[in-house]
Coordinates of C-alpha atoms in Angstrom, one line a residue:
Chain A
M91 CA 24.2 12.2 10.5
P92 CA 24.4 9.4 8.6
I93 CA 21.4 7.7 7.1
L94 CA 20.2 3.9 7.4
V95 CA 18.7 2.1 4.3
I96 CA 16.7 -0.9 5.2
A97 CA 17.8 -3.4 2.6
E98 CA 15.4 -5.4 0.2
H99 CA 17.0 -8.9 -0.4
D100 CA 16.3 -13.0 -0.7
N101 CA 19.2 -13.3 1.4
A102 CA 21.4 -14.4 -1.8
S103 CA 21.2 -10.7 -3.7
I104 CA 19.8 -7.3 -3.7
K105 CA 16.3 -6.4 -4.8
G106 CA 16.6 -3.8 -7.2
A107 CA 14.1 -1.4 -4.9
T108 CA 17.0 -1.0 -2.3
L109 CA 19.1 0.8 -5.1
N110 CA 16.4 3.4 -5.9
T111 CA 16.1 3.9 -2.4
V112 CA 19.7 4.4 -1.7
T113 CA 19.3 7.6 -4.6
A114 CA 16.8 8.8 -2.2
A115 CA 18.5 8.4 0.7
A116 CA 22.1 10.1 -0.8
K117 CA 19.3 13.0 -1.3
C118 CA 18.8 13.5 2.6
G119 CA 22.3 14.3 2.5
G120 CA 24.8 12.5 5.0
D121 CA 26.6 9.2 4.9
V122 CA 24.7 6.3 4.0
H123 CA 24.4 3.2 5.6
V124 CA 22.5 0.1 4.4
L125 CA 21.3 -2.7 7.3
V126 CA 21.0 -6.3 5.8
A127 CA 19.0 -8.2 8.4
G128 CA 18.4 -11.9 7.3
H129 CA 20.0 -15.0 7.2
N130 CA 23.1 -16.6 5.3
A131 CA 22.9 -13.0 3.8
Q132 CA 26.6 -12.9 3.0
G133 CA 25.7 -12.5 -1.1
A134 CA 23.3 -9.9 -0.3
A135 CA 25.2 -7.7 2.1
Q136 CA 28.6 -7.8 -0.1
Q137 CA 26.4 -6.6 -3.3
A138 CA 25.1 -3.6 -0.8
A139 CA 28.6 -2.9 -0.3
Q140 CA 29.2 -2.8 -4.3
I141 CA 26.5 0.1 -4.4
A142 CA 27.9 3.2 -5.4
G143 CA 27.6 6.0 -2.6
V144 CA 26.8 3.5 0.3
A145 CA 29.6 4.1 2.7
K146 CA 28.7 1.0 5.2
V147 CA 27.1 -2.0 5.1
L148 CA 25.9 -3.6 8.6
L149 CA 25.0 -7.2 8.5
A150 CA 22.8 -8.9 11.0
D151 CA 22.5 -12.7 10.4
A152 CA 20.3 -15.2 12.0
P153 CA 18.1 -17.9 11.2
H154 CA 15.0 -16.1 12.3
L155 CA 15.4 -13.2 10.7
A156 CA 15.4 -15.4 7.1
E157 CA 12.0 -14.6 6.4
A158 CA 11.8 -10.7 6.8
L159 CA 8.8 -10.9 9.8
A160 CA 8.2 -7.6 11.1
E161 CA 8.1 -8.0 14.2
N162 CA 11.9 -9.3 14.5
V163 CA 13.0 -6.9 11.5
A164 CA 11.8 -3.8 13.1
A165 CA 13.9 -5.0 16.4
Q166 CA 16.5 -5.2 14.6
V167 CA 16.9 -2.1 13.0
L168 CA 15.7 -0.4 16.4
A169 CA 18.6 -2.1 17.6
V170 CA 21.1 -0.2 15.2
A171 CA 18.9 2.7 15.1
G172 CA 20.8 5.2 17.0
G173 CA 22.2 7.9 15.9
Y174 CA 20.9 8.0 12.8
S175 CA 18.5 11.1 11.5
H176 CA 17.0 9.2 8.8
I177 CA 15.8 5.5 8.5
L178 CA 14.7 4.6 4.8
F179 CA 12.4 1.6 3.6
P180 CA 11.2 0.8 -0.2
A181 CA 7.6 1.4 -0.7
T182 CA 7.3 -2.1 -1.2
A183 CA 5.1 -4.9 0.7
A184 CA 8.1 -5.7 2.9
G185 CA 9.0 -2.0 3.6
K186 CA 5.1 -1.0 4.4
N187 CA 5.3 -3.9 6.7
V188 CA 8.4 -3.0 8.9
A189 CA 8.5 1.2 8.9
P190 CA 5.5 2.1 10.7
R191 CA 6.5 -0.5 13.2
V192 CA 9.8 1.7 13.7
A193 CA 8.5 4.8 14.1
A194 CA 5.9 4.0 16.5
K195 CA 8.4 2.4 18.8
L196 CA 10.7 5.6 18.4
D197 CA 7.6 7.9 18.8
V198 CA 8.1 9.3 15.7
A199 CA 5.4 10.0 12.7
Q200 CA 6.3 8.1 9.7
I201 CA 5.9 9.5 6.1
S202 CA 4.7 7.3 3.1
D203 CA 5.9 6.7 -0.1
I204 CA 7.9 10.3 -1.0
T205 CA 8.5 11.1 -4.4
K206 CA 10.5 13.8 -3.9
V207 CA 13.4 14.9 -1.0
E208 CA 13.1 19.1 -0.9
S209 CA 15.1 19.1 2.1
A210 CA 16.3 16.8 5.0
D211 CA 13.0 17.5 6.8
T212 CA 10.4 18.3 3.4
F213 CA 9.3 15.6 1.3
E214 CA 6.4 15.5 -1.5
R215 CA 4.2 12.6 -1.6
P216 CA 1.0 11.8 -3.3
I217 CA -2.7 11.8 -1.6
Y218 CA -5.9 10.6 -2.6
A219 CA -4.8 8.2 -4.9
G220 CA -2.1 10.8 -6.5
N221 CA -5.0 12.9 -7.4
A222 CA -3.1 15.6 -5.0
I223 CA 0.5 16.1 -4.1
A224 CA 1.3 17.1 -0.7
T225 CA 4.8 19.0 1.1
V226 CA 5.0 17.9 4.7
Q227 CA 7.7 18.6 6.9
S228 CA 8.5 16.6 9.8
A229 CA 9.4 18.0 12.9
D230 CA 10.6 14.6 14.2
A231 CA 14.3 14.1 15.5
V232 CA 14.4 11.0 13.2
K233 CA 12.8 10.7 9.8
V234 CA 11.3 7.2 9.3
I235 CA 10.6 7.2 5.9
T236 CA 9.6 4.9 3.1
V237 CA 10.0 5.7 -0.8
R238 CA 8.9 5.3 -4.0
T239 CA 10.9 3.6 -5.8
T240 CA 9.5 4.8 -9.0
A241 CA 10.1 8.0 -7.9
F242 CA 14.0 8.0 -7.8
D243 CA 16.6 6.4 -10.1
A244 CA 18.5 3.4 -9.6
A245 CA 22.0 3.9 -7.6
P246 CA 24.5 2.3 -9.6
A247 CA 24.9 -1.4 -8.5
T248 CA 28.5 -1.2 -9.1
G249 CA 31.0 1.2 -8.3
G250 CA 31.0 1.2 -4.1
S251 CA 33.3 -0.6 -1.9
A252 CA 32.1 -0.2 1.7
A253 CA 33.4 -1.9 4.3
V254 CA 30.8 -4.8 5.7
E255 CA 30.4 -4.8 9.6
T256 CA 28.7 -7.6 11.4
V257 CA 26.0 -6.1 14.2
S258 CA 24.7 -8.9 16.4
P259 CA 21.3 -10.0 15.8
V260 CA 18.5 -9.7 18.3
G261 CA 16.9 -12.2 19.6
D262 CA 13.7 -14.0 18.3
A263 CA 10.6 -12.2 19.4
G264 CA 8.8 -15.5 19.3
T265 CA 5.3 -14.1 18.6
S266 CA 5.2 -15.1 15.1
S267 CA 6.4 -17.7 12.8
F268 CA 6.8 -18.0 8.7
V269 CA 4.7 -20.8 7.5
G270 CA 5.2 -21.0 3.8
R271 CA 5.0 -18.8 0.5
E272 CA 3.1 -19.0 -2.6
T273 CA 5.5 -17.5 -5.8
T274 CA 3.7 -16.4 -8.6
K275 CA 6.1 -18.2 -11.5
S276 CA 7.4 -15.8 -14.3
D277 CA 10.0 -15.3 -16.7
R278 CA 9.5 -11.7 -17.5
P279 CA 10.9 -8.9 -16.2
E280 CA 10.0 -7.6 -12.7
L281 CA 6.6 -5.3 -12.9
T282 CA 7.7 -2.6 -10.7
A283 CA 11.6 -2.2 -12.8
A284 CA 10.2 -3.2 -16.5
K285 CA 10.8 -0.7 -19.1
I286 CA 7.1 -1.7 -20.8
I287 CA 4.3 -3.2 -19.5
V288 CA 1.4 -4.6 -21.1
S289 CA -1.7 -4.6 -19.0
G290 CA -5.0 -6.0 -19.3
G291 CA -8.4 -5.0 -17.8
R292 CA -12.0 -6.4 -17.4
A293 CA -12.5 -6.9 -21.2
L294 CA -10.4 -9.7 -21.3
G295 CA -12.9 -11.9 -20.4
S296 CA -11.3 -14.8 -18.9
A297 CA -8.0 -16.1 -17.5
E298 CA -7.4 -18.1 -20.7
K299 CA -8.2 -15.1 -23.2
F300 CA -5.9 -12.7 -20.8
T301 CA -2.9 -15.2 -21.2
E302 CA -3.6 -16.0 -25.4
L303 CA -3.7 -12.1 -26.2
L304 CA -1.4 -10.6 -23.8
T305 CA 1.4 -13.0 -23.7
P306 CA 2.5 -12.6 -27.1
L307 CA 2.6 -8.8 -27.0
A308 CA 4.4 -8.8 -24.0
D309 CA 6.7 -11.7 -25.3
K310 CA 7.6 -9.4 -28.5
L311 CA 8.2 -6.2 -26.4
G312 CA 9.9 -8.3 -23.9
A313 CA 7.4 -6.6 -21.3
A314 CA 6.2 -7.6 -18.0
L315 CA 2.4 -8.4 -17.5
G316 CA 0.4 -6.0 -15.6
A317 CA -3.6 -6.0 -14.5
S318 CA -6.5 -4.2 -13.3
R319 CA -8.3 -5.0 -10.4
A320 CA -10.8 -6.0 -12.0
A321 CA -9.1 -8.3 -14.3
V322 CA -7.5 -9.7 -10.6
D323 CA -10.8 -10.0 -8.9
A324 CA -12.4 -11.7 -12.0
G325 CA -9.6 -14.3 -11.8
Y326 CA -7.7 -13.5 -15.2
A327 CA -4.1 -12.6 -13.5
P328 CA -2.5 -13.1 -10.0
N329 CA -3.2 -10.6 -7.3
D330 CA 0.5 -9.1 -7.7
W331 CA 0.1 -7.9 -10.8
Q332 CA -2.3 -5.6 -10.0
V333 CA -1.4 -2.4 -10.7
G334 CA -3.4 0.8 -9.0
Q335 CA -3.4 2.7 -5.8
T336 CA -3.5 -0.4 -3.5
G337 CA -1.4 -2.6 -5.8
K338 CA 1.7 -1.9 -7.7
I339 CA 2.7 1.7 -8.5
V340 CA 4.8 1.5 -11.8
A341 CA 6.5 4.2 -14.4
P342 CA 7.9 2.2 -17.0
Q343 CA 8.8 3.6 -20.6
L344 CA 5.8 2.5 -21.9
Y345 CA 2.5 1.3 -20.8
I346 CA 0.1 -0.7 -23.3
A347 CA -3.2 -0.7 -21.7
C348 CA -5.4 -3.2 -23.2
G349 CA -9.2 -3.1 -22.0
I350 CA -9.0 -0.7 -19.2
S351 CA -11.5 1.5 -18.6
G352 CA -9.0 3.9 -16.4
A353 CA -10.3 4.2 -12.8
I354 CA -8.8 6.6 -10.6
Q355 CA -7.6 3.9 -8.8
H356 CA -5.8 2.3 -11.8
L357 CA -4.7 5.5 -12.9
A358 CA -2.7 6.1 -9.5
G359 CA -0.4 3.6 -10.3
M360 CA 0.6 3.9 -13.6
K361 CA -0.1 7.6 -14.7
D362 CA 3.8 8.5 -14.2
S363 CA 5.0 6.3 -17.1
K364 CA 6.6 7.9 -19.9
V365 CA 4.1 7.0 -22.6
I366 CA 0.8 5.5 -22.1
V367 CA -0.8 3.6 -25.3
A368 CA -4.6 2.9 -24.6
I369 CA -6.6 0.3 -27.0
N370 CA -10.5 0.2 -26.2
K371 CA -13.2 0.1 -28.3
D372 CA -15.5 2.5 -25.5
P373 CA -14.1 6.1 -27.0
E374 CA -15.5 7.5 -23.9
A375 CA -13.2 5.3 -21.6
P376 CA -11.6 7.5 -18.8
I377 CA -8.1 5.9 -20.1
F378 CA -8.3 8.2 -22.9
S379 CA -7.6 11.4 -20.7
V380 CA -4.1 10.4 -19.8
A381 CA -3.1 8.4 -22.7
D382 CA -0.2 9.6 -25.1
Y383 CA -2.3 7.2 -27.9
G384 CA -5.1 6.2 -28.0
L385 CA -6.6 3.8 -30.3
E386 CA -10.2 2.9 -30.4
A387 CA -10.8 -0.4 -31.7
D388 CA -11.6 -4.1 -30.4
I389 CA -8.7 -5.7 -28.4
F390 CA -9.1 -9.1 -30.0
T391 CA -8.5 -7.7 -33.2
A392 CA -6.1 -5.1 -32.6
V393 CA -3.9 -6.6 -29.9
P394 CA -2.8 -9.7 -32.6
E395 CA -2.6 -6.9 -35.6
L396 CA 0.1 -5.0 -33.2
V397 CA 2.1 -8.2 -32.5
K398 CA 1.9 -8.9 -36.3
A399 CA 3.2 -5.2 -36.9
L400 CA 6.0 -5.1 -34.7
Chain B
M12 CA -13.1 -14.3 22.4
K13 CA -13.2 -9.9 20.9
A14 CA -12.2 -8.0 18.2
L15 CA -11.9 -4.8 18.0
V16 CA -12.2 -2.8 14.3
P17 CA -11.3 0.5 13.6
V18 CA -12.8 2.3 10.9
K19 CA -12.5 5.7 8.9
R20 CA -14.9 7.8 7.5
V21 CA -13.2 8.9 4.2
V22 CA -14.0 11.1 1.2
D23 CA -15.8 8.3 -0.8
Y24 CA -13.6 6.2 -3.3
N25 CA -15.8 7.1 -6.8
V26 CA -15.0 11.0 -5.6
K27 CA -12.5 12.6 -7.7
V28 CA -11.1 15.1 -5.4
R29 CA -10.1 18.5 -6.2
V30 CA -7.0 20.4 -4.8
K31 CA -8.0 23.7 -2.9
S32 CA -6.7 26.7 -4.9
D33 CA -4.7 28.5 -2.3
G34 CA -2.9 24.9 -1.5
T35 CA -4.1 24.0 1.8
G36 CA -5.5 21.2 1.3
V37 CA -8.0 19.5 -0.8
D38 CA -11.9 20.2 -0.8
I39 CA -14.1 18.1 0.8
A40 CA -17.3 20.4 2.2
N41 CA -20.0 19.0 0.4
V42 CA -18.4 15.9 -0.6
K43 CA -20.1 12.1 -0.3
M44 CA -18.2 10.4 2.5
S45 CA -18.5 7.0 3.3
M46 CA -16.5 4.1 5.3
N47 CA -12.9 3.4 3.8
P48 CA -13.2 0.4 1.6
F49 CA -10.2 -1.7 3.4
D50 CA -12.2 -1.1 6.8
E51 CA -15.4 -2.5 5.4
I52 CA -13.3 -5.8 4.9
A53 CA -12.2 -5.5 8.2
V54 CA -16.0 -5.2 9.4
E55 CA -17.0 -7.9 7.4
E56 CA -14.4 -10.2 8.0
A57 CA -14.4 -9.6 11.9
T58 CA -18.5 -10.2 11.6
R59 CA -17.4 -13.9 9.7
L60 CA -15.5 -14.9 12.3
K61 CA -18.4 -14.2 14.6
E62 CA -20.7 -16.1 12.7
K63 CA -18.3 -19.0 12.3
G64 CA -18.1 -19.0 16.8
V65 CA -14.6 -17.5 17.0
L66 CA -15.5 -14.5 18.5
T67 CA -18.6 -13.2 20.4
E68 CA -18.2 -9.6 20.3
V69 CA -17.1 -7.3 17.8
V70 CA -16.6 -3.8 18.6
A71 CA -16.3 -1.1 16.3
V72 CA -14.0 1.8 16.6
S73 CA -13.8 5.4 14.8
C74 CA -11.7 8.7 15.7
G75 CA -12.6 11.9 14.2
V76 CA -15.3 14.2 14.4
T77 CA -19.2 13.6 15.4
Q78 CA -20.3 12.8 11.8
C79 CA -17.7 9.2 12.5
Q80 CA -21.2 8.2 13.8
E81 CA -22.5 7.6 10.7
T82 CA -19.6 5.1 9.6
L83 CA -20.2 3.4 13.1
R84 CA -23.7 2.9 12.6
T85 CA -22.7 1.3 9.2
A86 CA -20.3 -0.9 10.8
M87 CA -23.3 -2.2 13.4
A88 CA -25.0 -2.6 10.5
I89 CA -22.6 -4.9 8.7
G90 CA -22.4 -6.8 12.2
A91 CA -20.7 -5.0 14.7
D92 CA -21.9 -5.2 18.2
R93 CA -21.2 -1.6 19.7
G94 CA -19.5 1.3 18.8
I95 CA -16.9 3.6 20.6
L96 CA -16.4 7.3 18.9
V97 CA -13.3 8.7 19.8
E98 CA -14.5 12.3 19.1
T99 CA -12.3 15.4 18.3
S100 CA -12.3 18.1 15.6
E101 CA -8.1 18.0 15.4
E102 CA -6.4 16.5 12.6
L103 CA -5.4 12.7 13.4
Q104 CA -2.4 11.3 12.1
P105 CA -1.4 7.4 11.9
L106 CA 0.6 7.2 14.9
A107 CA -1.7 9.6 16.8
V108 CA -4.5 7.3 16.0
A109 CA -2.5 4.2 16.9
K110 CA -1.8 5.5 20.1
L111 CA -5.8 6.2 20.7
L112 CA -6.5 2.7 19.6
K113 CA -3.5 1.2 22.1
A114 CA -5.4 3.2 24.9
L115 CA -9.0 1.3 24.0
V116 CA -6.9 -2.2 23.7
D117 CA -5.8 -1.6 26.9
K118 CA -9.4 -0.6 28.3
E119 CA -11.2 -3.5 26.2
K120 CA -9.1 -6.2 26.2
P121 CA -9.6 -7.4 22.6
D122 CA -7.9 -10.5 21.5
L123 CA -7.7 -9.1 17.6
V124 CA -7.6 -6.1 16.0
I125 CA -8.8 -6.1 12.3
L126 CA -7.9 -2.9 10.5
G127 CA -7.8 -1.7 7.0
K128 CA -4.4 -2.1 5.2
Q129 CA -4.5 1.9 4.2
A130 CA -7.3 4.6 4.1
I131 CA -8.1 6.0 0.6
D132 CA -7.5 9.4 1.8
D133 CA -4.0 10.2 3.0
D134 CA -2.6 6.6 1.6
C135 CA -0.5 5.9 4.7
N136 CA -0.9 2.5 5.0
Q137 CA 0.8 3.1 9.0
T138 CA -1.8 2.5 11.6
G139 CA -2.2 -1.1 11.9
Q140 CA 1.5 -2.0 12.3
M141 CA 2.1 1.7 14.4
L142 CA -0.4 -0.2 16.8
A143 CA 1.4 -3.8 16.9
A144 CA 4.4 -2.0 17.7
L145 CA 2.8 -0.1 20.4
L146 CA 1.4 -3.1 21.8
D147 CA 3.8 -5.5 21.0
W148 CA 1.5 -7.7 19.6
P149 CA 2.4 -9.8 16.5
Q150 CA 1.0 -8.2 12.8
A151 CA -0.2 -9.6 9.8
T152 CA -0.3 -7.0 7.3
F153 CA -2.6 -7.2 3.6
A154 CA -4.2 -10.1 4.8
S155 CA -5.9 -12.0 1.9
K156 CA -7.1 -15.2 4.2
V157 CA -7.2 -15.6 8.1
E158 CA -7.9 -18.3 10.0
V159 CA -8.2 -18.5 14.1
A160 CA -7.9 -21.5 16.1
D161 CA -6.2 -22.8 19.0
G162 CA -4.3 -19.4 20.1
H163 CA -3.0 -18.7 17.1
A164 CA -4.2 -16.9 13.9
T165 CA -3.2 -18.2 10.4
V166 CA -2.5 -15.6 8.1
T167 CA -2.4 -15.8 4.1
R168 CA -0.5 -11.8 3.0
E169 CA -0.5 -10.5 -0.2
V170 CA 3.3 -9.6 -1.2
D171 CA 5.3 -8.7 -3.7
G172 CA 5.8 -12.1 -6.1
G173 CA 3.2 -13.6 -4.5
L174 CA 1.8 -15.1 -1.4
E175 CA 2.9 -15.8 1.9
T176 CA 1.5 -17.2 5.4
V177 CA 2.3 -16.2 8.7
K178 CA 1.3 -17.8 12.0
L179 CA 0.8 -15.1 14.7
K180 CA 0.2 -16.3 18.6
L181 CA -3.1 -13.7 19.9
P182 CA -3.8 -11.1 20.9
A183 CA -2.2 -9.9 17.1
V184 CA -3.3 -7.1 14.5
I185 CA -4.4 -7.9 11.5
T186 CA -4.6 -5.3 8.5
T187 CA -7.1 -6.5 5.5
D188 CA -6.2 -6.2 1.6
L189 CA -8.7 -6.3 -0.9
R190 CA -9.5 -9.9 -1.7
L191 CA -9.8 -10.7 1.7
N192 CA -13.9 -10.9 1.2
E193 CA -16.9 -9.1 -0.4
P194 CA -18.5 -6.9 2.4
R195 CA -22.0 -7.9 2.3
Y196 CA -24.8 -5.0 1.6
V197 CA -26.4 -3.2 4.6
T198 CA -30.2 -4.4 4.5
L199 CA -32.3 -1.7 5.7
P200 CA -33.8 -3.7 8.8
N201 CA -30.0 -4.2 10.0
I202 CA -29.5 -0.6 9.6
M203 CA -32.7 0.0 12.2
K204 CA -31.0 -2.4 14.0
A205 CA -27.7 -0.5 14.1
K206 CA -29.5 2.6 15.4
K207 CA -30.4 0.6 18.5
K208 CA -26.7 -0.5 19.0
P209 CA -24.6 1.2 21.7
L210 CA -22.2 3.8 20.8
D211 CA -19.8 5.6 23.5
T212 CA -18.4 8.4 22.7
V213 CA -15.1 9.0 24.3
K214 CA -12.4 12.3 23.8
P215 CA -8.8 11.9 23.3
A216 CA -8.1 13.5 26.9
D217 CA -10.1 11.0 28.5
L218 CA -7.7 8.5 27.3
G219 CA -5.1 10.2 28.1
V220 CA -3.3 10.6 24.5
D221 CA -2.0 13.6 23.0
V222 CA -2.9 14.2 18.9
T223 CA -0.8 17.2 18.0
P224 CA 0.0 16.5 14.5
R225 CA 3.7 15.5 14.0
I226 CA 3.9 16.5 10.3
K227 CA 2.8 19.7 8.8
T228 CA 1.6 19.6 5.6
L229 CA 3.1 23.0 4.1
K230 CA 0.9 22.8 0.7
V231 CA -1.3 20.2 -1.3
S232 CA -0.6 21.0 -5.2
E233 CA -2.1 19.8 -8.2
P234 CA -0.2 16.6 -9.3
P235 CA 1.4 17.7 -13.0
K236 CA -1.2 17.3 -15.8
R237 CA -0.1 14.9 -18.5
S238 CA -0.3 16.9 -21.7
A239 CA -3.0 15.9 -24.0
G240 CA -2.6 12.4 -26.4
I241 CA -4.0 12.0 -29.6
K242 CA -6.1 8.8 -31.3
V243 CA -4.7 7.1 -33.8
A244 CA -6.4 5.6 -36.4
D245 CA -5.0 2.8 -36.3
V246 CA -2.3 -0.5 -35.5
A247 CA 0.3 0.5 -38.3
T248 CA -0.1 4.5 -37.2
L249 CA 0.2 3.2 -33.3
V250 CA 3.4 1.2 -34.5
D251 CA 4.5 4.2 -36.3
K252 CA 3.9 6.6 -33.6
L253 CA 5.9 4.6 -31.0
K254 CA 8.8 3.8 -32.9
N255 CA 9.6 7.3 -34.8
E256 CA 8.2 9.9 -32.3
A257 CA 8.1 8.3 -29.2
K258 CA 11.0 6.2 -29.7
V259 CA 10.3 3.7 -27.1
I260 CA 10.0 0.3 -28.9

């Protein structure tokens, strides 16, 4: 049976998380179809059709699908769900919002944040902030899954030539409406997709120092900026920079933790990074237990030095 | 207006859990248990809405073993008016909990259900959304700001890339994110008062809900260990290692 991937997109283009989800879908066996639910989303649908390994794209286009409200998107997924053995969402804010709603309506359990596909009904997922890995098996007829994007490679964005099929949009549920959005402006690479991440913690001391100290390093490395919960709560960095169990899960090539102690909740979000560098003046900081290279030094002298040395 | 606030008893967030050597699960015997941090935020928010005069009653609910009573007492010490324990020693998965909560919502008829966005043990992030689906109510997940007026809830949500605001027609389901509020400390007098608040116990069968798990855990294992790293003496060595050894810059 074919497998349905729910695309994450901004109507004009497909977001990277969709590509990782397509890879996970291909491992479940069966043809991969992609649903693009949005408004004026032909651009996104065309891009989805180019993804290598995608056999068909379903496009549902209506004004009330524009802002991806959970009520309307879930109804749209359910409208096309018949005949699919697996329904996969990226484990992003948008995917996590909609997937359980779809699962409950189908009366099936949902499997969150899978990191490995063992077989069509068996998956691995981290629990307890990544301190244990559970292998779980679903007995349900339809598997509704969210995919940890950092655990799967991105499918090539080109090379596919799927047909785009228009499906009739569901009606507006009418119980919720979109009011507005405040986007954090950033010219940097997206945190979850960045190859290098420079991340700061409470030791930065203020929002000004956070920017002053870490921006030059991030600029030099072409890196994204991240933060610990302590730094976010103190107002040094915006909420959506938070790396950790309840923030973003990242796995870059290089993660540089500056002034971060390394609480288990933070480690849960970054310990799958290829190389971890920790700069901290506390030799006992738990971050050193996961760091490949630890530098015991004051960040306020070490970071500018590092910028100069690069 | 009335709110239902589901709370979960979980391993305390400061505890580093250990995987059992036979791979059947994590060892939670003799480990400190507490209220799931996101649920504390949910109870706090409901209490604040009550203090503002928006809500008239806050009912805390927990599903699980007898000891969940302690979690309910904590919720009542923060400000919940009464508690309901759905008592069972079975393993409860989010779909089962959502069904139990739906049965309670049908009985209690609240205008709002406020839950935590996820429990820090199973890390599922499902129950609120599933409950909203079963009730056919609108949902606002990952809330960092909630305003209730004129039969609507206006909720600011934490999403990838920033914040988003949605307006829901009540009744509705809201799940809390970390930055919604800072839960108050429970004071001794409030703990004493909480002991006198009513706490009802029901069984899943009383609510007509089948809680059989749908997902089987085949094994639980330790995550792969990172090989031990080294400490470098200075910035120059660090740069050299990154360039020539790790080859990441």
